[in-house]
Amino acid sequence: MDLGLKGKSVLITGASKGIGLACANSFAAEGCTINIAARSADLLEKNKADIAKKYGVTVHTHIADLRVPGTVKKLAAACANVDILVNNAGDIPGGSLEKIDEEKWRHAWELKVFGYVNMTREILARMQARGKGVIFNVIGMAGVTFPAEYVCGAAGNAALDAFTKAVGKGSIAHGVRVLGLHPGATMTDRIIQLNKTIAKEKFGDESRWEELLKSSRVQDPAQVGDQVAFLCSDRASHLSGVMLNLAAT
């Protein structure tokens, strides 16, 4: 299926691995110019070479830790003319309320919650000035299911759910769509580590992490990436201010 994205410029944060990297591949397969941002220079360069070789598209890398003051503005300025922004950078730890102290909570939200909010603020203004663009937030099902053993992530994801809906309802009047999805269990390094943390707290044994995934089918990151590309295309041009749940049952 041709999504009509050829020639579009895309910025994806948290694109060193997992869902972010999968999104980069999905957009590259559609002929987009790719901007990938993450903290790891080595992984970015490897991904750049792999994507460029496989799809024959232009790939730009941006070493960026969105927690560091000034980084968001610098990245937004470097990618001022992108047609699509995919917010994906995040690293919220697992654990119940008593396990996550204020320092850990704030550190986690600085990257995912405030990272999404601040990137959206910077890029949205530029897109609205042009009267077009798409901002897509990859969030997570914890913002819908509210697991007690992932309280920091549940609260952060729920906040970003509301943020996406609120901004998207206003942005469409200026020609910009803001929307997102909550991916369910996806086989990434991140989900493995998160479930190990939860299993240690729940069972006292992190090696039992796979038991936490037995109640649902686990999807591949590429499946999420393809959904993101579709939803950012004109085939989903009627959608803004909405969050879609992408969870296998």
Short mmCIF file of C-alpha atoms in Angstrom, two decimals, residues 15 22 33 55 92 98 121 123 125 141 165 176-177 188 192 219 233:
data_model
loop_
_atom_site.label_atom_id
_atom_site.label_comp_id
_atom_site.label_asym_id
_atom_site.label_seq_id
_atom_site.Cartn_x
_atom_site.Cartn_y
_atom_site.Cartn_z
CA ALA A 15 15.04 6.10 17.59
CA ALA A 22 10.86 0.44 13.75
CA THR A 33 13.69 11.64 4.56
CA TYR A 55 15.86 1.95 1.51
CA ILE A 92 9.97 5.33 32.88
CA GLU A 98 6.70 3.16 47.48
CA ARG A 121 5.30 22.97 21.64
CA ILE A 123 7.39 21.83 16.39
CA ALA A 125 4.31 26.36 16.30
CA MET A 141 -1.27 1.01 27.39
CA LYS A 165 -6.32 14.83 22.84
CA VAL A 176 -1.99 20.30 11.95
CA ARG A 177 -2.99 16.88 13.24
CA THR A 188 11.63 -4.71 22.79
CA ILE A 192 11.80 -7.07 28.78
CA GLN A 219 3.53 -7.74 18.89
CA SER A 233 -0.50 9.57 6.23
#
